[in-house]
Coordinates of C-alpha atoms and ligand atoms in Angstrom, one line a residue:
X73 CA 98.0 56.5 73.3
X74 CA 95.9 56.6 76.3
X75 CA 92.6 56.9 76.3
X76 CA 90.0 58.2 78.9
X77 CA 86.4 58.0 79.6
X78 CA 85.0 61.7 80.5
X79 CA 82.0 62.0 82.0
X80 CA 79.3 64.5 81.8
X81 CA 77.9 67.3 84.3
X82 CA 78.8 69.5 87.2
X83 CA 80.4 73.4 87.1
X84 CA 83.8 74.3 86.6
X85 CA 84.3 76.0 90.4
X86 CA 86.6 77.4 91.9
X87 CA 90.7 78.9 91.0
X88 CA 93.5 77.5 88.7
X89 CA 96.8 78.8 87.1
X90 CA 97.6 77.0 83.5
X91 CA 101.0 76.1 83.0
X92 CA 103.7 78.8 81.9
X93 CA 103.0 80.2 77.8
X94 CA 104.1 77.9 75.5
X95 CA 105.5 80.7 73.1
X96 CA 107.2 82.7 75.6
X97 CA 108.6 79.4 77.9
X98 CA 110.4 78.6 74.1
X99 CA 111.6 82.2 73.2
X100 CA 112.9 82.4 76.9
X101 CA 115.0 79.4 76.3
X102 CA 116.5 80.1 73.1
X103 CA 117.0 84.1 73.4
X104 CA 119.1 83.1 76.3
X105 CA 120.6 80.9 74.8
X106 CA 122.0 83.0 72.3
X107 CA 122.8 86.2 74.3
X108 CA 125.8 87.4 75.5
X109 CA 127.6 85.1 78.3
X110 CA 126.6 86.0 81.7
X111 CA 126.1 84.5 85.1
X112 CA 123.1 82.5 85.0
X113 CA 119.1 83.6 84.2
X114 CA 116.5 81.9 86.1
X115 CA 113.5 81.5 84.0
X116 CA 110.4 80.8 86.5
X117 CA 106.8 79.5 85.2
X118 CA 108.5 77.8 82.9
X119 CA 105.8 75.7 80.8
X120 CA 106.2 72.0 81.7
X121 CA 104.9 70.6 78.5
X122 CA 106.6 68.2 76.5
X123 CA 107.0 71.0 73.6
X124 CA 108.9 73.6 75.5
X125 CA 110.9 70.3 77.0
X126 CA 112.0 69.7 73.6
X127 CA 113.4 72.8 72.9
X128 CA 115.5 72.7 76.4
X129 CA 116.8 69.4 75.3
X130 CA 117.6 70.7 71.9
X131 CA 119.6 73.6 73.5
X132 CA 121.5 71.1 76.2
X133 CA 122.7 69.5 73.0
X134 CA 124.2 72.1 71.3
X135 CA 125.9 73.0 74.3
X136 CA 123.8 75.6 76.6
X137 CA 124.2 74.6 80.6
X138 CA 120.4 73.9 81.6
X139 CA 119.2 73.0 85.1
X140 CA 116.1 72.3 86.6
X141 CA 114.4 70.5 89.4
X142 CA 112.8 68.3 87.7
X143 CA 111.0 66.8 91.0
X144 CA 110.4 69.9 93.5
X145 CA 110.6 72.6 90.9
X146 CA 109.7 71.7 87.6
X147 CA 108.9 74.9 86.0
X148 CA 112.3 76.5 87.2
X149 CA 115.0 76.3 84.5
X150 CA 118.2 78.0 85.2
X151 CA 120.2 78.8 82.1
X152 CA 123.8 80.2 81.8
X153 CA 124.1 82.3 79.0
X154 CA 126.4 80.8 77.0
X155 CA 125.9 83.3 73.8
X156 CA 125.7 82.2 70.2
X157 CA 129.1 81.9 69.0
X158 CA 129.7 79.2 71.9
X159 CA 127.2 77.3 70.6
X160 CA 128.5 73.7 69.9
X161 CA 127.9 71.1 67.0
X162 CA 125.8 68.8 68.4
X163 CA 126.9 65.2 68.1
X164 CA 123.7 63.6 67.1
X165 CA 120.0 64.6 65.4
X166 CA 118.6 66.7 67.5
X167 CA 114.6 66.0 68.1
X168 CA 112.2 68.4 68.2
X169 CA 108.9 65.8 69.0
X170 CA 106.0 67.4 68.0
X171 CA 107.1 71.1 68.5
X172 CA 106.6 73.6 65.8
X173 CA 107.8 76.2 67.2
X174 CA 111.3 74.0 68.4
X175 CA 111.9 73.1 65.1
X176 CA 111.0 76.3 62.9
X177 CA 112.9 78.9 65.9
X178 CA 115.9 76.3 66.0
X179 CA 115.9 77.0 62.5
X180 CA 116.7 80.3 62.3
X181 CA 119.5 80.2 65.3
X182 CA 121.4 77.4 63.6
X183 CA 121.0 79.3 59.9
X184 CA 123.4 82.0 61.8
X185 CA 125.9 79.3 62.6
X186 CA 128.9 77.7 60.9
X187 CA 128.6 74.0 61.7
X188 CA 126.5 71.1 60.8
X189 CA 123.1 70.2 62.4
X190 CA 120.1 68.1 62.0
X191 CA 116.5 68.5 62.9
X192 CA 113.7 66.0 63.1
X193 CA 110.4 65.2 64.9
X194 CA 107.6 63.1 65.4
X195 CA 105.2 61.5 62.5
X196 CA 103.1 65.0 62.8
X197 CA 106.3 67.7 63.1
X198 CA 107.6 66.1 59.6
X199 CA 104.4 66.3 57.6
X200 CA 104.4 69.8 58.6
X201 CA 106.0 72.9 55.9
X202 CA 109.2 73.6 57.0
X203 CA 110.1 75.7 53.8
X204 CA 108.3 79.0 54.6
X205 CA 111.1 79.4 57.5
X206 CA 113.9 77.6 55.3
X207 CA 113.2 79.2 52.0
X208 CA 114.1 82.9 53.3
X209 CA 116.8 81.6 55.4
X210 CA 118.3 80.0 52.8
X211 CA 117.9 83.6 51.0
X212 CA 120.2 84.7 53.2
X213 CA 122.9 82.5 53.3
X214 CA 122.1 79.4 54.9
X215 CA 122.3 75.6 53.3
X216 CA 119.4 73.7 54.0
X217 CA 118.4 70.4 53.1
X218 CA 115.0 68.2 54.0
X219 CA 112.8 66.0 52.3
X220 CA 111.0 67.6 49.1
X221 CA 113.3 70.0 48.4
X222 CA 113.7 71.3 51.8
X223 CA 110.0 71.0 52.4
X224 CA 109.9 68.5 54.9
X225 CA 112.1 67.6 58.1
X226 CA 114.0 66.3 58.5
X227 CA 116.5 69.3 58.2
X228 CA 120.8 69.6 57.8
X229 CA 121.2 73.0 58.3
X230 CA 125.2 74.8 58.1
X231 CA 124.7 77.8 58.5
X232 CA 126.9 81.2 59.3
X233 CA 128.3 84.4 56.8
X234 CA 124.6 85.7 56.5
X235 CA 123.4 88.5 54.7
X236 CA 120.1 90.5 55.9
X237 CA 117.0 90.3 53.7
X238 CA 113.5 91.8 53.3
X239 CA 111.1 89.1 53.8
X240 CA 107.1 89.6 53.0
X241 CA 105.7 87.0 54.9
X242 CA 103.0 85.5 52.7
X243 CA 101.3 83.7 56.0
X244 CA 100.4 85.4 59.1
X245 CA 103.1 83.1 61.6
X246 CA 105.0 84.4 64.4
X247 CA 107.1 81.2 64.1
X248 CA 108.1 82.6 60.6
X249 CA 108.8 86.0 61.7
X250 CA 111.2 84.2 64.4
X251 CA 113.2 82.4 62.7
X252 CA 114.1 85.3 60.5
X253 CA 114.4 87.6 62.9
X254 CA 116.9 85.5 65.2
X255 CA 118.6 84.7 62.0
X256 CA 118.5 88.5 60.6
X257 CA 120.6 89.2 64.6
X258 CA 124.2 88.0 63.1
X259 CA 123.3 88.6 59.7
X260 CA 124.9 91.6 57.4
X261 CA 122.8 94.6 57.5
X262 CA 119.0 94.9 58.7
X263 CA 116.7 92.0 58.2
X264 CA 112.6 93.2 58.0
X265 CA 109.8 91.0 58.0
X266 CA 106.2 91.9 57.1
X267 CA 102.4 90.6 57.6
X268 CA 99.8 91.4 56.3
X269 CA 98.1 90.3 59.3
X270 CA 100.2 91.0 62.5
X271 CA 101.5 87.5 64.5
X272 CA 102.2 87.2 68.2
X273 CA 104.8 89.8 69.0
X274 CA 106.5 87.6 71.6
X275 CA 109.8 87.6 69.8
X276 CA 110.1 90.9 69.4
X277 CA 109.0 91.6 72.9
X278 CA 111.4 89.6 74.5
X279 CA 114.3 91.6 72.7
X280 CA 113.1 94.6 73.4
X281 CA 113.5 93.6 76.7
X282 CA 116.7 91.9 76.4
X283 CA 117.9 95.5 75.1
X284 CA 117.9 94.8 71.6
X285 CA 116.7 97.9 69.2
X286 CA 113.6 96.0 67.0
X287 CA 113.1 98.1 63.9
X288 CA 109.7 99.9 63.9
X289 CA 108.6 98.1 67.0
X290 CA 107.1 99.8 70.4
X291 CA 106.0 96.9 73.0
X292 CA 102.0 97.8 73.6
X293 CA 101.8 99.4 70.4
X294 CA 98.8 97.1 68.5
X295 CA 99.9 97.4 64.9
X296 CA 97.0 98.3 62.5
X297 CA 97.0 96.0 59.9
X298 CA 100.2 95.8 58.3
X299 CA 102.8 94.8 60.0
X300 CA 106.8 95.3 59.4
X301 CA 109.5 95.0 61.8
X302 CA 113.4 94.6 61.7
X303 CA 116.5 93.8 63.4
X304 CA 120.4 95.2 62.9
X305 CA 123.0 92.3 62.3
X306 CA 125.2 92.5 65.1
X307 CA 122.8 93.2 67.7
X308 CA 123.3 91.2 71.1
X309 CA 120.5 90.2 73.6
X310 CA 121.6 90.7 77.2
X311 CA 119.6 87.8 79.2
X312 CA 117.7 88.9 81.9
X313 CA 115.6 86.3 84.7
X314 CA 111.9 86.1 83.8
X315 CA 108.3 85.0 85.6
X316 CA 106.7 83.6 82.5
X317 CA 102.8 84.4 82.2
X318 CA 100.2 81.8 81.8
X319 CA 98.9 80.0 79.1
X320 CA 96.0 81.6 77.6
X321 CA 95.9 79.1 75.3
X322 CA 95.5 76.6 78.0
X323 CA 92.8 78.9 80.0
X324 CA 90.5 79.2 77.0
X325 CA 89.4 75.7 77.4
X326 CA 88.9 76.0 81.4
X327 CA 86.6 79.3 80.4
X328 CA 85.0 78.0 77.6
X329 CA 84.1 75.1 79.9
X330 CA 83.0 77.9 82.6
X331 CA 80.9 79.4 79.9
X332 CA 78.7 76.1 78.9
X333 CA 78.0 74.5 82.3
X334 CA 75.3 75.8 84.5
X335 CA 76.3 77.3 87.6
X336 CA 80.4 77.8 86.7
X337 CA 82.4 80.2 88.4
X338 CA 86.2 80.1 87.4
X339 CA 89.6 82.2 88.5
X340 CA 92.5 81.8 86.1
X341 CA 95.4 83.9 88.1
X342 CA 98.4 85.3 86.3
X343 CA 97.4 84.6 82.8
X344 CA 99.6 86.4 80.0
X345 CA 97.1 89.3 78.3
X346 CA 99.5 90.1 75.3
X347 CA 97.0 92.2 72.9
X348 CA 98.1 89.7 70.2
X349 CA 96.9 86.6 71.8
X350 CA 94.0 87.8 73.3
X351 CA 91.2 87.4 70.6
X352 CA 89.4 84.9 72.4
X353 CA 88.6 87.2 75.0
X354 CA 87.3 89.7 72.3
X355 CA 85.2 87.2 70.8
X356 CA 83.6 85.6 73.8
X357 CA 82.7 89.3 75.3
X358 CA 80.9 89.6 71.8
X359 CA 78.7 86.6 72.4
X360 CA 77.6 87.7 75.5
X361 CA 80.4 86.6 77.8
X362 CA 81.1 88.3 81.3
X363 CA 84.6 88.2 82.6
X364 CA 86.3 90.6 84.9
X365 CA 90.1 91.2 84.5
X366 CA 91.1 91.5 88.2
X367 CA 94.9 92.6 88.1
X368 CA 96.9 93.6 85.0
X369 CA 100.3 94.3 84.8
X370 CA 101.1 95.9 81.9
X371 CA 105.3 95.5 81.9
X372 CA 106.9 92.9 79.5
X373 CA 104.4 90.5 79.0
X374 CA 101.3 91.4 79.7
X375 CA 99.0 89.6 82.7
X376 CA 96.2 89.4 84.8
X377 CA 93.4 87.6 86.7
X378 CA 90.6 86.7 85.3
X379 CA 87.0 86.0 86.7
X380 CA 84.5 84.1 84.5
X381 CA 81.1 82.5 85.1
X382 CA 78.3 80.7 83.4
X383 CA 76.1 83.1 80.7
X384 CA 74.2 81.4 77.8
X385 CA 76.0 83.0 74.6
X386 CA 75.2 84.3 71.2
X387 CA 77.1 83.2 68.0
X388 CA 80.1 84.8 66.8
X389 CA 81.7 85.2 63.3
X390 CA 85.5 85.5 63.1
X391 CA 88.1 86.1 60.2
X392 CA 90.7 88.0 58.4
X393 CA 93.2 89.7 61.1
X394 CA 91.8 88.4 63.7
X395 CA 92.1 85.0 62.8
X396 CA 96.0 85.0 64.2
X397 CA 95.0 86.3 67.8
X398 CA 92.7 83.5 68.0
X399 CA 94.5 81.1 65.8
X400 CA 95.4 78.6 68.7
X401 CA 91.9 78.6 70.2
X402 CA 89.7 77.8 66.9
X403 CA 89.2 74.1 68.5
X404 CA 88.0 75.1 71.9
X405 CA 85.9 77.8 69.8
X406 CA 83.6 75.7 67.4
X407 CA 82.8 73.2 70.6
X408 CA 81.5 77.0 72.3
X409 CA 79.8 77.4 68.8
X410 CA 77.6 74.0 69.2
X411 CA 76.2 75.9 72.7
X412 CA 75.6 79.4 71.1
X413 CA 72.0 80.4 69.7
X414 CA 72.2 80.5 66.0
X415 CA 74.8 80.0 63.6
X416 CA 79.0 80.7 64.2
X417 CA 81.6 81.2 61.3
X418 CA 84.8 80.5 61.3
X419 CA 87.2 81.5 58.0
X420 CA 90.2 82.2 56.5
X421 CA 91.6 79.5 58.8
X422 CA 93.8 77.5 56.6
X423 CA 96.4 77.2 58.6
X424 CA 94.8 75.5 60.7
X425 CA 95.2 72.3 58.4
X426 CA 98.9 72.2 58.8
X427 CA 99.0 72.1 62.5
X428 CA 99.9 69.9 64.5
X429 CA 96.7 67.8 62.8
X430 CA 94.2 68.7 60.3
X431 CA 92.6 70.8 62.7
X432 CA 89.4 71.7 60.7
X433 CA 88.9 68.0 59.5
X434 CA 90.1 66.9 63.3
X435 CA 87.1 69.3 64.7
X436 CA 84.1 68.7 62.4
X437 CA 84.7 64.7 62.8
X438 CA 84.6 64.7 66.4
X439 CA 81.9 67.4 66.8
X440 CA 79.4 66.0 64.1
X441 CA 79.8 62.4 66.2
X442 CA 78.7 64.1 69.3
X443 CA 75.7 65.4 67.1
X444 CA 76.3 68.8 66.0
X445 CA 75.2 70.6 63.3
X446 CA 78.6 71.1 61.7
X447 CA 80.2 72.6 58.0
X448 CA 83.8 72.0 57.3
X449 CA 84.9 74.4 54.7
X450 CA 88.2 74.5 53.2
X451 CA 89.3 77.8 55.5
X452 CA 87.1 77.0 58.4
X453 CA 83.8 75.6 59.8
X454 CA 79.9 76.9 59.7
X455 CA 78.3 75.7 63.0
X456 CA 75.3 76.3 64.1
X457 CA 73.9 75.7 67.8
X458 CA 72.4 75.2 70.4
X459 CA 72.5 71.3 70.3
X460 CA 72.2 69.3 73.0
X461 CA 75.5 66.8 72.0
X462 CA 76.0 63.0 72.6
X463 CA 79.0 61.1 74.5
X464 CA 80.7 59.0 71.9
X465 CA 84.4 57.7 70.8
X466 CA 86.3 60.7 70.2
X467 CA 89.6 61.1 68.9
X468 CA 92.4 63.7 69.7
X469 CA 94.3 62.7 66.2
X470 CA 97.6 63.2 68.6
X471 CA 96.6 67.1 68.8
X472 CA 96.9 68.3 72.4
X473 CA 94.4 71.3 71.6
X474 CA 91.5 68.6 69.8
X475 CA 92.3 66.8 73.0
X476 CA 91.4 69.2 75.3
X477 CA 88.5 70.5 73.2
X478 CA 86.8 67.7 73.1
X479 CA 87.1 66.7 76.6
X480 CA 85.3 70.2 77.2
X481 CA 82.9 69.4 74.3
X482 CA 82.0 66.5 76.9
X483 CA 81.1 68.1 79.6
X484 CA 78.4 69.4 78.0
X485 CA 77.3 65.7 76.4
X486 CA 75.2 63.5 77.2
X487 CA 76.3 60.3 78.5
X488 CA 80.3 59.3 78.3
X489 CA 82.8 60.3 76.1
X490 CA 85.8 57.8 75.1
X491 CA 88.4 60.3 74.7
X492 CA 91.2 58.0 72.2
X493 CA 94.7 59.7 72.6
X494 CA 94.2 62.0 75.7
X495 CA 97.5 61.7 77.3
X496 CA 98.9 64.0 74.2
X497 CA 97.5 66.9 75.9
X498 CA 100.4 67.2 78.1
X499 CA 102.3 68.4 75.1
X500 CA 101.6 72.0 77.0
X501 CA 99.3 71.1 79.5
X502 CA 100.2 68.4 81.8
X503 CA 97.9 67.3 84.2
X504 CA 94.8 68.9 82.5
X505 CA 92.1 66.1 83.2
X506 CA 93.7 66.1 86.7
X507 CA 92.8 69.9 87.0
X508 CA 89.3 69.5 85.0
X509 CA 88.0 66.6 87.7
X510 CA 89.1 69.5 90.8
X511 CA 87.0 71.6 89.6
X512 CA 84.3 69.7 89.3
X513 CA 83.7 68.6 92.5
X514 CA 79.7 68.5 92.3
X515 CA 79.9 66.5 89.5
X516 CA 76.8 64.0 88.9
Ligands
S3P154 C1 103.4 79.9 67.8 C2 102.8 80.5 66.7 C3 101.6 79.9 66.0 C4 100.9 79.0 67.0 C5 101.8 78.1 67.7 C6 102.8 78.8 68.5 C7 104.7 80.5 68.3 O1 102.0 79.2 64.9 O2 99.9 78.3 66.3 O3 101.0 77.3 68.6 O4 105.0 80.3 69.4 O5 105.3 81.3 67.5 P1 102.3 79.9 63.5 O6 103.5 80.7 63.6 O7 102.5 78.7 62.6 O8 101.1 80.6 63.2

């Protein structure tokens, strides 16, 4: 629980990479994981937050031969392929911390397997709803068991003998579509799942290019609206080595800060440009924003450079599909709300309550004690701006992204902030306030 005291002032100057994508440093680890033995894969930029650290830990137990550097090479993780039928019992619970996407992905691997496992997390993973993976999973074969009825973790899952389903996806979650997905690979027939509003296609990406045919699926191809993709039972992933993007996640709270201090000039290098993550770019160049994309590689996983710099910004108004391009950024977006000249909306954000806090409650607290002129509603927040905000106690409720959004909000204060809970923003971003005081240099 540690806290830290930000202070105020300065631009954001100068170049910084963000630690390897959370959701891609995960699938990269469990999709080779499960693929077909081979020599080993080297999986570089791996992300060095605590999440995607669970989910090698997790894999390690069941059986998969991880190794990394952990002092000169951190974000190196060799992996040998050990494919899924290898995959061992593990012999205790294994702990997912506060990763979502551990927990809901492990899900739908150990579904597909005949032995006995158990999943758990930290106090925030087992408030979270665990039966919109284990309800279709259990659809198609698997026996599941968690507190409420399978509601809560944590989770006994035996798995093995499934059968393929058709699952309409009632939320928009890429997590969701996972599980199902992995699951649907060694189950009876073809497994489809829809949205109404397309997720992150990171999943189906990294199939694709592990040679596995996805169902209605081109990589590049934005879907319009509707979304509805499938796997055959029986198809095998062929692991291949990987240089996993950068956050954007993590670079949206460097740019905002870039945006909202005077004189800012920022480089994030090599940051993953996937068209389904990217709504925060599309938003900010709506309020006025200017960035330049400097390189971009369109293969795999989409990447780039990207050059932003201080620009006074107009309010924005975001919902319906875009919402899950942008879903991860909503925090850092309301603090760039309290800078913008008039009035922001945010809606059809619900799901941002089940996260890993009550991330509409979590934002409006912190942001109305710094002085803004903040509206929670039940799917999302009216803010309207510009107000010059106050340093106060703040609290990250344990959530790296309220963290890190208030310790931007800060920036912009006046006087200190007391930041209670900071250290949990190395959940996927370690050494972020380390990174924020570099480029600051000209700080009051
Ligand atoms: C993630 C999907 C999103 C996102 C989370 C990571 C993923 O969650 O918020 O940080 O890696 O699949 P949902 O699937 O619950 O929308």
């Amino acid at each position: 629980m540690e806290n830290r005291v930000i202070s105020p002032g300065g631009a954001l100057r100068g170049t910084l990479k963000t630690p390897g994508d959370k959701s891609i440093s995960h699938r990269s680890a469990i999709l080779s994981a499960l693929a077909k033995p081979s020599s080993p894969v080297i999986l570089s930029n791996y992300s060095t937050g605590n999440d995607c650290q669970k989910t090698l830990q997790c894999l390690r137990a069941l059986g998969v031969k991880i190794y990394t550097r952990k002092k000169t090479s951190p974000s190196t993780v060799k992996i040998t392929p050990p494919g899924l039928q290898n995959l061992k019992e593990p012999k205790n619970i294994l702990n997912c911390g506060n990763s979502g996407t551990t927990m809901r992905l492990l899900c739908g691997v150990l579904s597909s397997l005949p032995f006995y496992s158990v999943l758990t997390g930290d106090q925030s993973l087992r408030e979270r709803p665990m039966d919109r993976v284990t309800d279709p999973l259990k659809k198609m074969g698997a026996e599941i068991f968690g507190r409420q009825g399978g509601k809560f973790p944590p989770l006994s899952i035996t798995g093995g003998n499934l059968s393929a389903i058709e699952h309409q996806s009632n939320v928009p979650s890429a997590q969701v579509k996972s599980a199902i997905l992995l699951a649907g690979l060694s189950a009876e027939g073809e497994t489809w799942v829809s949205e109404n509003s397309p997720s992150r296609d990171h999943t189906e990406r990294m199939l694709f290019h592990f040679g596995v045919e996805i169902l209605n699926f081109s990589p590049g191809v934005k879907p319009r609206g509707h979304l509805r993709v499938g796997v055959r039972g029986g198809s095998i992933p062929e692991a291949r080595s990987m240089e996993i993007p950068g956050d954007i996640s993590s670079a949206a709270f460097f740019m905002a800060g870039a945006l909202i201090l005077e004189n800012s000039e920022l480089t994030i290098q090599g940051v993953g440009l996937n068209s389904t993550r990217t709504g925060f770019l599309e938003v900010i160049k709506k309020m006025g924003a200017q960035y330049d994309i400097l390189s971009f590689q369109e293969e795999g996983e989409p990447r780039g450079d990207i050059r932003i710099k201080y620009q006074p910004l107009q309010p924005f108004s975001v919902g319906g599909s875009m919402v899950p391009t942008l879903i991860d950024e909503i925090p850092i977006m309301a603090v760039l709300a309290t800078q913008a000249h008039g009035v922001s909306t945010i809606k059809d954000a619900q799901e941002l309550r089940i996260k890993e806090s009550d991330r509409l409650k979590a934002i409006s607290e912190n942001l109305k004690a710094m002085g803004a002129n903040i509206e929670e509603k039940h799917d999302g927040l009216i803010i309207e701006g510009p107000t010059r905000l106050r340093g106060t106690v703040l609290n990250s409720f344990g959530d790296h992204r309220i963290a890190m959004a208030m310790a931007i909000a800060s920036l912009v204060a006046e006087g200190d902030s007391l930041l209670k809970g900071a250290a949990c923003a190395s959940i996927s971003f370690p050494g972020f306030y380390e990174k924020l005081e570099e480029l600051r240099p000209g700080r009051r």
